[in-house]
Each structure stands twice: as structure tokens, then as C-alpha cells.
Amino acid sequence: MARVVAVHGIGKQRLGEETLLRQWLPALNDGLKRAQAPERLADADVAMAFYGDVFRPDGEYLAVGEPPYTSQDVQAGFETELLLAWWQAAAECLCLNWPAFQGR
């Protein structure tokens, strides 16, 4: 069973879970290295929750021009609260598990 479930964002409907994992696993391990984590993730440790094909019916090419979303597109209220909750949970996890982040 995977230790990490990666959830892709908007605009990945032309890719697949294997392609995304080839991009994400090295990036995750780069972050772990920078955080001085004691171990790295192996292929079996990470699974991609892929759902992009749900938004692309067979034979159709959607999302011709992906909107260039930025932080300015985050709306006050639910979106901001959700992003802050995710950030807080990630920060707490890092602080509890990796020496480089303890005390931050």
C-alpha cells in the first residue's frame, strides 16, 4: 500500500498516472532531501489518484488553452480556508517527523 497518495491539479487530463508519477516522484524526493528527511520514497511508496480522463471524453481534445491560474485567483472564504488547512496539516506533519523542521 502506498504511503503517499498524490492528487494532481487542473489541466492534467492529457497525461496519465504513470507520466505524472515520473514527474512527481523525483520532485518529492528532492524536497525530502532538502528537508533532511532520513529516507526517500520508492516507486511503491507513491500512488497517483488520477481522474483527468473523467473530464476528457473519448475522441475529444479539451482544454485548448489552460487558464494561467495564480494566487490572485483564490477566492476568500472556502478556497482560502481550504488552502490554509492543507498548509497547516503539511507543516505539522513536517515538524513532527523530520529533524530539519522541528521547532519551526
Tab-separated table of N, CA, C and O in Angstrom:
chain	number	residue	atom	x	y	z
A	1	MET	N	0.841	-1.178	0.000
A	1	MET	CA	0.000	0.000	0.000
A	1	MET	C	0.888	1.244	0.000
A	1	MET	O	1.898	1.308	0.676
A	2	ALA	N	0.482	2.215	-0.789
A	2	ALA	CA	1.244	3.459	-0.905
A	2	ALA	C	1.233	4.229	0.406
A	2	ALA	O	0.246	4.248	1.121
A	3	ARG	N	2.350	4.867	0.705
A	3	ARG	CA	2.442	5.739	1.872
A	3	ARG	C	1.993	7.151	1.537
A	3	ARG	O	1.601	7.913	2.411
A	4	VAL	N	2.074	7.519	0.256
A	4	VAL	CA	1.708	8.855	-0.203
A	4	VAL	C	0.749	8.705	-1.377
A	4	VAL	O	1.020	7.941	-2.305
A	5	VAL	N	-0.351	9.428	-1.329
A	5	VAL	CA	-1.276	9.484	-2.459
A	5	VAL	C	-1.192	10.894	-3.029
A	5	VAL	O	-1.513	11.864	-2.353
A	6	ALA	N	-0.741	10.988	-4.260
A	6	ALA	CA	-0.605	12.272	-4.935
A	6	ALA	C	-1.893	12.570	-5.695
A	6	ALA	O	-2.460	11.690	-6.325
A	7	VAL	N	-2.344	13.805	-5.609
A	7	VAL	CA	-3.568	14.222	-6.300
A	7	VAL	C	-3.201	15.368	-7.235
A	7	VAL	O	-2.816	16.438	-6.780
A	8	HIS	N	-3.323	15.127	-8.517
A	8	HIS	CA	-2.943	16.138	-9.499
A	8	HIS	C	-3.962	17.265	-9.534
A	8	HIS	O	-5.080	17.139	-9.050
A	9	GLY	N	-3.569	18.347	-10.123
A	9	GLY	CA	-4.439	19.511	-10.202
A	9	GLY	C	-5.095	19.649	-11.562
A	9	GLY	O	-5.183	18.701	-12.336
A	10	ILE	N	-5.517	20.836	-11.852
A	10	ILE	CA	-6.237	21.144	-13.085
A	10	ILE	C	-5.314	21.019	-14.295
A	10	ILE	O	-4.136	21.351	-14.230
A	11	GLY	N	-5.876	20.563	-15.403
A	11	GLY	CA	-5.157	20.562	-16.663
A	11	GLY	C	-4.261	19.371	-16.903
A	11	GLY	O	-3.334	19.453	-17.710
A	12	LYS	N	-4.498	18.257	-16.249
A	12	LYS	CA	-3.663	17.068	-16.452
A	12	LYS	C	-4.412	15.965	-17.183
A	12	LYS	O	-3.989	14.820	-17.196
A	13	GLN	N	-5.522	16.296	-17.828
A	13	GLN	CA	-6.353	15.286	-18.459
A	13	GLN	C	-5.703	14.623	-19.669
A	13	GLN	O	-6.132	13.565	-20.098
A	14	ARG	N	-4.651	15.213	-20.215
A	14	ARG	CA	-3.962	14.594	-21.352
A	14	ARG	C	-2.812	13.711	-20.898
A	14	ARG	O	-2.164	13.067	-21.722
A	15	LEU	N	-2.531	13.700	-19.638
A	15	LEU	CA	-1.474	12.848	-19.099
A	15	LEU	C	-2.123	11.640	-18.429
A	15	LEU	O	-3.320	11.492	-18.424
A	16	GLY	N	-1.340	10.801	-17.848
A	16	GLY	CA	-1.844	9.651	-17.106
A	16	GLY	C	-1.080	9.503	-15.810
A	16	GLY	O	-0.103	10.217	-15.556
A	17	GLU	N	-1.519	8.564	-14.990
A	17	GLU	CA	-0.897	8.425	-13.668
A	17	GLU	C	0.581	8.058	-13.744
A	17	GLU	O	1.378	8.536	-12.944
A	18	GLU	N	0.981	7.226	-14.714
A	18	GLU	CA	2.395	6.850	-14.820
A	18	GLU	C	3.258	8.043	-15.220
A	18	GLU	O	4.338	8.252	-14.671
A	19	THR	N	2.777	8.834	-16.165
A	19	THR	CA	3.513	10.021	-16.594
A	19	THR	C	3.662	11.006	-15.441
A	19	THR	O	4.750	11.557	-15.199
A	20	LEU	N	2.578	11.226	-14.725
A	20	LEU	CA	2.627	12.156	-13.594
A	20	LEU	C	3.561	11.655	-12.502
A	20	LEU	O	4.329	12.434	-11.923
A	21	LEU	N	3.521	10.369	-12.223
A	21	LEU	CA	4.404	9.824	-11.189
A	21	LEU	C	5.877	9.961	-11.571
A	21	LEU	O	6.715	10.209	-10.707
A	22	ARG	N	6.205	9.816	-12.855
A	22	ARG	CA	7.599	10.003	-13.297
A	22	ARG	C	8.064	11.433	-13.047
A	22	ARG	O	9.254	11.683	-12.867
A	23	GLN	N	7.136	12.378	-13.051
A	23	GLN	CA	7.484	13.777	-12.769
A	23	GLN	C	7.493	14.051	-11.266
A	23	GLN	O	8.329	14.801	-10.768
A	24	TRP	N	6.528	13.489	-10.570
A	24	TRP	CA	6.336	13.837	-9.162
A	24	TRP	C	7.315	13.145	-8.219
A	24	TRP	O	7.767	13.759	-7.247
A	25	LEU	N	7.635	11.867	-8.451
A	25	LEU	CA	8.481	11.142	-7.503
A	25	LEU	C	9.849	11.800	-7.330
A	25	LEU	O	10.279	12.029	-6.195
A	26	PRO	N	10.550	12.151	-8.416
A	26	PRO	CA	11.827	12.846	-8.217
A	26	PRO	C	11.664	14.178	-7.489
A	26	PRO	O	12.500	14.544	-6.652
A	27	ALA	N	10.589	14.903	-7.786
A	27	ALA	CA	10.369	16.188	-7.119
A	27	ALA	C	10.099	15.990	-5.625
A	27	ALA	O	10.605	16.753	-4.790
A	28	LEU	N	9.320	14.982	-5.291
A	28	LEU	CA	9.064	14.689	-3.879
A	28	LEU	C	10.354	14.325	-3.165
A	28	LEU	O	10.625	14.794	-2.052
A	29	ASN	N	11.180	13.489	-3.809
A	29	ASN	CA	12.441	13.101	-3.187
A	29	ASN	C	13.419	14.261	-3.093
A	29	ASN	O	14.193	14.347	-2.135
A	30	ASP	N	13.388	15.177	-4.053
A	30	ASP	CA	14.202	16.395	-3.931
A	30	ASP	C	13.803	17.166	-2.683
A	30	ASP	O	14.657	17.653	-1.932
A	31	GLY	N	12.501	17.297	-2.461
A	31	GLY	CA	12.014	18.000	-1.274
A	31	GLY	C	12.415	17.300	0.012
A	31	GLY	O	12.808	17.947	0.990
A	32	LEU	N	12.324	15.967	0.013
A	32	LEU	CA	12.731	15.213	1.207
A	32	LEU	C	14.223	15.400	1.481
A	32	LEU	O	14.631	15.527	2.641
A	33	LYS	N	15.012	15.410	0.419
A	33	LYS	CA	16.455	15.622	0.595
A	33	LYS	C	16.721	17.000	1.193
A	33	LYS	O	17.505	17.148	2.122
A	34	ARG	N	16.061	18.029	0.649
A	34	ARG	CA	16.258	19.391	1.162
A	34	ARG	C	15.793	19.513	2.615
A	34	ARG	O	16.310	20.321	3.370
A	35	ALA	N	14.802	18.717	2.975
A	35	ALA	CA	14.276	18.736	4.345
A	35	ALA	C	15.081	17.843	5.277
A	35	ALA	O	14.734	17.701	6.444
A	36	GLN	N	16.127	17.244	4.750
A	36	GLN	CA	16.990	16.346	5.520
A	36	GLN	C	16.211	15.170	6.097
A	36	GLN	O	16.473	14.709	7.205
A	37	ALA	N	15.249	14.675	5.327
A	37	ALA	CA	14.484	13.505	5.754
A	37	ALA	C	15.415	12.295	5.762
A	37	ALA	O	16.322	12.194	4.940
A	38	PRO	N	15.201	11.370	6.677
A	38	PRO	CA	16.101	10.220	6.802
A	38	PRO	C	15.980	9.209	5.665
A	38	PRO	O	16.860	8.379	5.502
A	39	GLU	N	14.917	9.253	4.885
A	39	GLU	CA	14.766	8.288	3.799
A	39	GLU	C	14.071	8.935	2.602
A	39	GLU	O	13.500	10.010	2.707
A	40	ARG	N	14.151	8.249	1.478
A	40	ARG	CA	13.499	8.706	0.251
A	40	ARG	C	12.330	7.783	-0.059
A	40	ARG	O	12.233	6.680	0.460
A	41	LEU	N	11.462	8.241	-0.929
A	41	LEU	CA	10.320	7.448	-1.355
A	41	LEU	C	10.708	6.543	-2.514
A	41	LEU	O	11.393	6.971	-3.439
A	42	ALA	N	10.244	5.303	-2.466
A	42	ALA	CA	10.430	4.356	-3.564
A	42	ALA	C	9.181	4.383	-4.443
A	42	ALA	O	8.140	4.923	-4.046
A	43	ASP	N	9.269	3.787	-5.608
A	43	ASP	CA	8.120	3.748	-6.520
A	43	ASP	C	6.865	3.226	-5.823
A	43	ASP	O	5.776	3.767	-6.003
A	44	ALA	N	7.009	2.182	-5.038
A	44	ALA	CA	5.852	1.565	-4.385
A	44	ALA	C	5.255	2.435	-3.279
A	44	ALA	O	4.135	2.187	-2.838
A	45	ASP	N	5.978	3.462	-2.857
A	45	ASP	CA	5.505	4.324	-1.773
A	45	ASP	C	4.500	5.378	-2.229
A	45	ASP	O	3.827	5.985	-1.413
A	46	VAL	N	4.424	5.626	-3.539
A	46	VAL	CA	3.606	6.733	-4.046
A	46	VAL	C	2.604	6.218	-5.080
A	46	VAL	O	2.961	5.483	-5.994
A	47	ALA	N	1.353	6.625	-4.914
A	47	ALA	CA	0.297	6.316	-5.881
A	47	ALA	C	-0.311	7.629	-6.357
A	47	ALA	O	-0.390	8.599	-5.600
A	48	MET	N	-0.732	7.671	-7.601
A	48	MET	CA	-1.344	8.865	-8.165
A	48	MET	C	-2.851	8.641	-8.288
A	48	MET	O	-3.292	7.701	-8.939
A	49	ALA	N	-3.620	9.493	-7.645
A	49	ALA	CA	-5.076	9.443	-7.766
A	49	ALA	C	-5.445	10.197	-9.031
A	49	ALA	O	-5.655	11.396	-9.009
A	50	PHE	N	-5.494	9.485	-10.147
A	50	PHE	CA	-5.723	10.123	-11.436
A	50	PHE	C	-7.208	10.143	-11.779
A	50	PHE	O	-7.895	9.141	-11.666
A	51	TYR	N	-7.682	11.300	-12.180
A	51	TYR	CA	-9.088	11.454	-12.561
A	51	TYR	C	-9.242	12.342	-13.793
A	51	TYR	O	-10.351	12.670	-14.203
A	52	GLY	N	-8.141	12.730	-14.408
A	52	GLY	CA	-8.174	13.642	-15.535
A	52	GLY	C	-8.977	13.136	-16.713
A	52	GLY	O	-9.592	13.919	-17.444
A	53	ASP	N	-8.991	11.813	-16.911
A	53	ASP	CA	-9.726	11.271	-18.050
A	53	ASP	C	-11.236	11.402	-17.892
A	53	ASP	O	-11.975	11.332	-18.870
A	54	VAL	N	-11.698	11.649	-16.698
A	54	VAL	CA	-13.132	11.844	-16.466
A	54	VAL	C	-13.629	13.086	-17.195
A	54	VAL	O	-14.768	13.143	-17.644
A	55	PHE	N	-12.742	14.064	-17.354
A	55	PHE	CA	-13.115	15.334	-17.958
A	55	PHE	C	-12.788	15.397	-19.449
A	55	PHE	O	-12.958	16.423	-20.072
A	56	ARG	N	-12.301	14.292	-20.012
A	56	ARG	CA	-11.965	14.272	-21.436
A	56	ARG	C	-12.632	13.063	-22.080
A	56	ARG	O	-12.085	11.977	-22.097
A	57	PRO	N	-13.804	13.256	-22.635
A	57	PRO	CA	-14.485	12.145	-23.313
A	57	PRO	C	-13.636	11.596	-24.457
A	57	PRO	O	-12.849	12.322	-25.071
A	58	ASP	N	-13.793	10.306	-24.747
A	58	ASP	CA	-13.040	9.673	-25.828
A	58	ASP	C	-13.168	10.464	-27.122
A	58	ASP	O	-14.257	10.873	-27.511
A	59	GLY	N	-12.030	10.671	-27.774
A	59	GLY	CA	-12.021	11.335	-29.070
A	59	GLY	C	-12.109	12.842	-29.028
A	59	GLY	O	-12.125	13.488	-30.061
A	60	GLU	N	-12.174	13.426	-27.860
A	60	GLU	CA	-12.264	14.883	-27.753
A	60	GLU	C	-10.994	15.451	-27.139
A	60	GLU	O	-10.430	14.888	-26.211
A	61	TYR	N	-10.564	16.568	-27.667
A	61	TYR	CA	-9.398	17.263	-27.141
A	61	TYR	C	-9.888	18.526	-26.456
A	61	TYR	O	-10.291	19.488	-27.109
A	62	LEU	N	-9.917	18.496	-25.165
A	62	LEU	CA	-10.421	19.642	-24.405
A	62	LEU	C	-9.262	20.480	-23.880
A	62	LEU	O	-8.106	20.122	-24.006
A	63	ALA	N	-9.597	21.570	-23.252
A	63	ALA	CA	-8.622	22.440	-22.592
A	63	ALA	C	-7.581	22.959	-23.572
A	63	ALA	O	-6.395	22.824	-23.369
A	64	VAL	N	-8.039	23.559	-24.650
A	64	VAL	CA	-7.140	24.093	-25.667
A	64	VAL	C	-6.176	25.094	-25.055
A	64	VAL	O	-4.986	25.048	-25.290
A	65	GLY	N	-6.671	25.996	-24.256
A	65	GLY	CA	-5.806	26.964	-23.585
A	65	GLY	C	-6.067	26.920	-22.095
A	65	GLY	O	-7.091	27.387	-21.625
A	66	GLU	N	-5.158	26.301	-21.368
A	66	GLU	CA	-5.324	26.221	-19.910
A	66	GLU	C	-5.262	27.621	-19.326
A	66	GLU	O	-4.372	28.402	-19.662
A	67	PRO	N	-6.188	27.962	-18.456
A	67	PRO	CA	-6.123	29.293	-17.834
A	67	PRO	C	-4.895	29.398	-16.924
A	67	PRO	O	-4.583	28.469	-16.201
A	68	PRO	N	-4.187	30.503	-16.995
A	68	PRO	CA	-2.990	30.678	-16.171
A	68	PRO	C	-3.352	31.106	-14.735
A	68	PRO	O	-3.196	32.270	-14.371
A	69	TYR	N	-3.852	30.165	-13.949
A	69	TYR	CA	-4.244	30.496	-12.575
A	69	TYR	C	-3.040	30.918	-11.744
A	69	TYR	O	-1.943	30.387	-11.887
A	70	THR	N	-3.261	31.878	-10.871
A	70	THR	CA	-2.239	32.318	-9.917
A	70	THR	C	-2.889	32.428	-8.544
A	70	THR	O	-4.091	32.190	-8.392
A	71	SER	N	-2.137	32.842	-7.578
A	71	SER	CA	-2.673	33.024	-6.226
A	71	SER	C	-3.779	34.083	-6.203
A	71	SER	O	-4.636	34.061	-5.317
A	72	GLN	N	-3.774	34.968	-7.180
A	72	GLN	CA	-4.810	36.006	-7.243
A	72	GLN	C	-6.189	35.427	-7.553
A	72	GLN	O	-7.204	36.085	-7.338
A	73	ASP	N	-6.222	34.201	-8.076
A	73	ASP	CA	-7.494	33.563	-8.427
A	73	ASP	C	-8.155	32.858	-7.239
A	73	ASP	O	-9.289	32.421	-7.343
A	74	VAL	N	-7.443	32.728	-6.132
A	74	VAL	CA	-8.016	32.082	-4.950
A	74	VAL	C	-9.009	33.036	-4.305
A	74	VAL	O	-8.677	34.177	-3.986
A	75	GLN	N	-10.218	32.550	-4.134
A	75	GLN	CA	-11.270	33.392	-3.573
A	75	GLN	C	-11.257	33.335	-2.050
A	75	GLN	O	-10.898	32.321	-1.455
A	76	ALA	N	-11.656	34.440	-1.445
A	76	ALA	CA	-11.777	34.497	0.012
A	76	ALA	C	-12.859	33.515	0.443
A	76	ALA	O	-13.747	33.161	-0.322
A	77	GLY	N	-12.753	33.079	1.668
A	77	GLY	CA	-13.746	32.145	2.185
A	77	GLY	C	-13.259	30.716	2.049
A	77	GLY	O	-12.130	30.397	2.434
A	78	PHE	N	-14.076	29.849	1.474
A	78	PHE	CA	-13.796	28.422	1.424
A	78	PHE	C	-12.450	28.099	0.786
A	78	PHE	O	-11.682	27.315	1.338
A	79	GLU	N	-12.142	28.673	-0.379
A	79	GLU	CA	-10.890	28.344	-1.058
A	79	GLU	C	-9.673	28.710	-0.210
A	79	GLU	O	-8.736	27.932	-0.082
A	80	THR	N	-9.692	29.896	0.355
A	80	THR	CA	-8.577	30.327	1.203
A	80	THR	C	-8.471	29.459	2.447
A	80	THR	O	-7.374	29.031	2.833
A	81	GLU	N	-9.588	29.177	3.078
A	81	GLU	CA	-9.588	28.347	4.286
A	81	GLU	C	-9.079	26.933	3.990
A	81	GLU	O	-8.318	26.364	4.779
A	82	LEU	N	-9.485	26.362	2.861
A	82	LEU	CA	-9.033	25.025	2.493
A	82	LEU	C	-7.528	25.000	2.252
A	82	LEU	O	-6.819	24.117	2.756
A	83	LEU	N	-7.014	25.971	1.502
A	83	LEU	CA	-5.572	26.030	1.257
A	83	LEU	C	-4.789	26.203	2.555
A	83	LEU	O	-3.751	25.571	2.749
A	84	LEU	N	-5.273	27.039	3.449
A	84	LEU	CA	-4.592	27.228	4.732
A	84	LEU	C	-4.634	25.966	5.581
A	84	LEU	O	-3.652	25.630	6.265
A	85	ALA	N	-5.748	25.245	5.551
A	85	ALA	CA	-5.855	23.990	6.308
A	85	ALA	C	-4.873	22.951	5.765
A	85	ALA	O	-4.213	22.245	6.533
A	86	TRP	N	-4.766	22.862	4.440
A	86	TRP	CA	-3.793	21.930	3.845
A	86	TRP	C	-2.377	22.318	4.223
A	86	TRP	O	-1.557	21.476	4.570
A	87	TRP	N	-2.076	23.612	4.152
A	87	TRP	CA	-0.736	24.067	4.509
A	87	TRP	C	-0.427	23.744	5.969
A	87	TRP	O	0.649	23.252	6.294
A	88	GLN	N	-1.372	24.013	6.844
A	88	GLN	CA	-1.168	23.761	8.270
A	88	GLN	C	-0.934	22.281	8.537
A	88	GLN	O	-0.032	21.906	9.289
A	89	ALA	N	-1.732	21.419	7.918
A	89	ALA	CA	-1.575	19.973	8.109
A	89	ALA	C	-0.215	19.500	7.602
A	89	ALA	O	0.462	18.697	8.257
A	90	ALA	N	0.219	20.012	6.455
A	90	ALA	CA	1.525	19.637	5.917
A	90	ALA	C	2.643	20.133	6.823
A	90	ALA	O	3.604	19.414	7.099
A	91	ALA	N	2.516	21.360	7.309
A	91	ALA	CA	3.539	21.921	8.195
A	91	ALA	C	3.632	21.139	9.490
A	91	ALA	O	4.727	20.864	9.989
A	92	GLU	N	2.508	20.743	10.051
A	92	GLU	CA	2.513	19.968	11.287
A	92	GLU	C	3.158	18.608	11.066
A	92	GLU	O	3.934	18.133	11.887
A	93	CYS	N	2.867	17.985	9.959
A	93	CYS	CA	3.447	16.689	9.629
A	93	CYS	C	4.964	16.806	9.501
A	93	CYS	O	5.702	16.000	10.047
A	94	LEU	N	5.422	17.826	8.784
A	94	LEU	CA	6.858	18.026	8.620
A	94	LEU	C	7.541	18.266	9.961
A	94	LEU	O	8.583	17.699	10.251
A	95	CYS	N	6.951	19.102	10.777
A	95	CYS	CA	7.566	19.458	12.053
A	95	CYS	C	7.655	18.254	12.992
A	95	CYS	O	8.596	18.135	13.762
A	96	LEU	N	6.696	17.384	12.918
A	96	LEU	CA	6.686	16.231	13.809
A	96	LEU	C	7.628	15.127	13.367
A	96	LEU	O	8.134	14.382	14.182
A	97	ASN	N	7.878	15.018	12.059
A	97	ASN	CA	8.575	13.850	11.544
A	97	ASN	C	10.018	14.067	11.091
A	97	ASN	O	10.741	13.110	10.957
A	98	TRP	N	10.432	15.299	10.831
A	98	TRP	CA	11.758	15.488	10.277
A	98	TRP	C	12.542	16.500	11.095
A	98	TRP	O	12.101	17.613	11.342
A	99	PRO	N	13.740	16.116	11.512
A	99	PRO	CA	14.556	16.970	12.361
A	99	PRO	C	14.792	18.370	11.804
A	99	PRO	O	14.846	19.336	12.547
A	100	ALA	N	14.912	18.496	10.485
A	100	ALA	CA	15.181	19.819	9.904
A	100	ALA	C	14.075	20.808	10.159
A	100	ALA	O	14.279	22.004	10.098
A	101	PHE	N	12.858	20.318	10.452
A	101	PHE	CA	11.714	21.204	10.632
A	101	PHE	C	11.286	21.324	12.095
A	101	PHE	O	10.399	22.102	12.399
A	102	GLN	N	11.876	20.553	12.969
A	102	GLN	CA	11.434	20.613	14.359
A	102	GLN	C	11.748	21.978	14.952
A	102	GLN	O	12.779	22.562	14.717
A	103	GLY	N	10.787	22.496	15.686
A	103	GLY	CA	10.935	23.794	16.312
A	103	GLY	C	10.546	24.955	15.425
A	103	GLY	O	10.667	26.092	15.818
A	104	ARG	N	10.077	24.669	14.215
A	104	ARG	CA	9.662	25.746	13.304
A	104	ARG	C	8.193	25.991	13.415
A	104	ARG	O	7.411	25.213	13.769
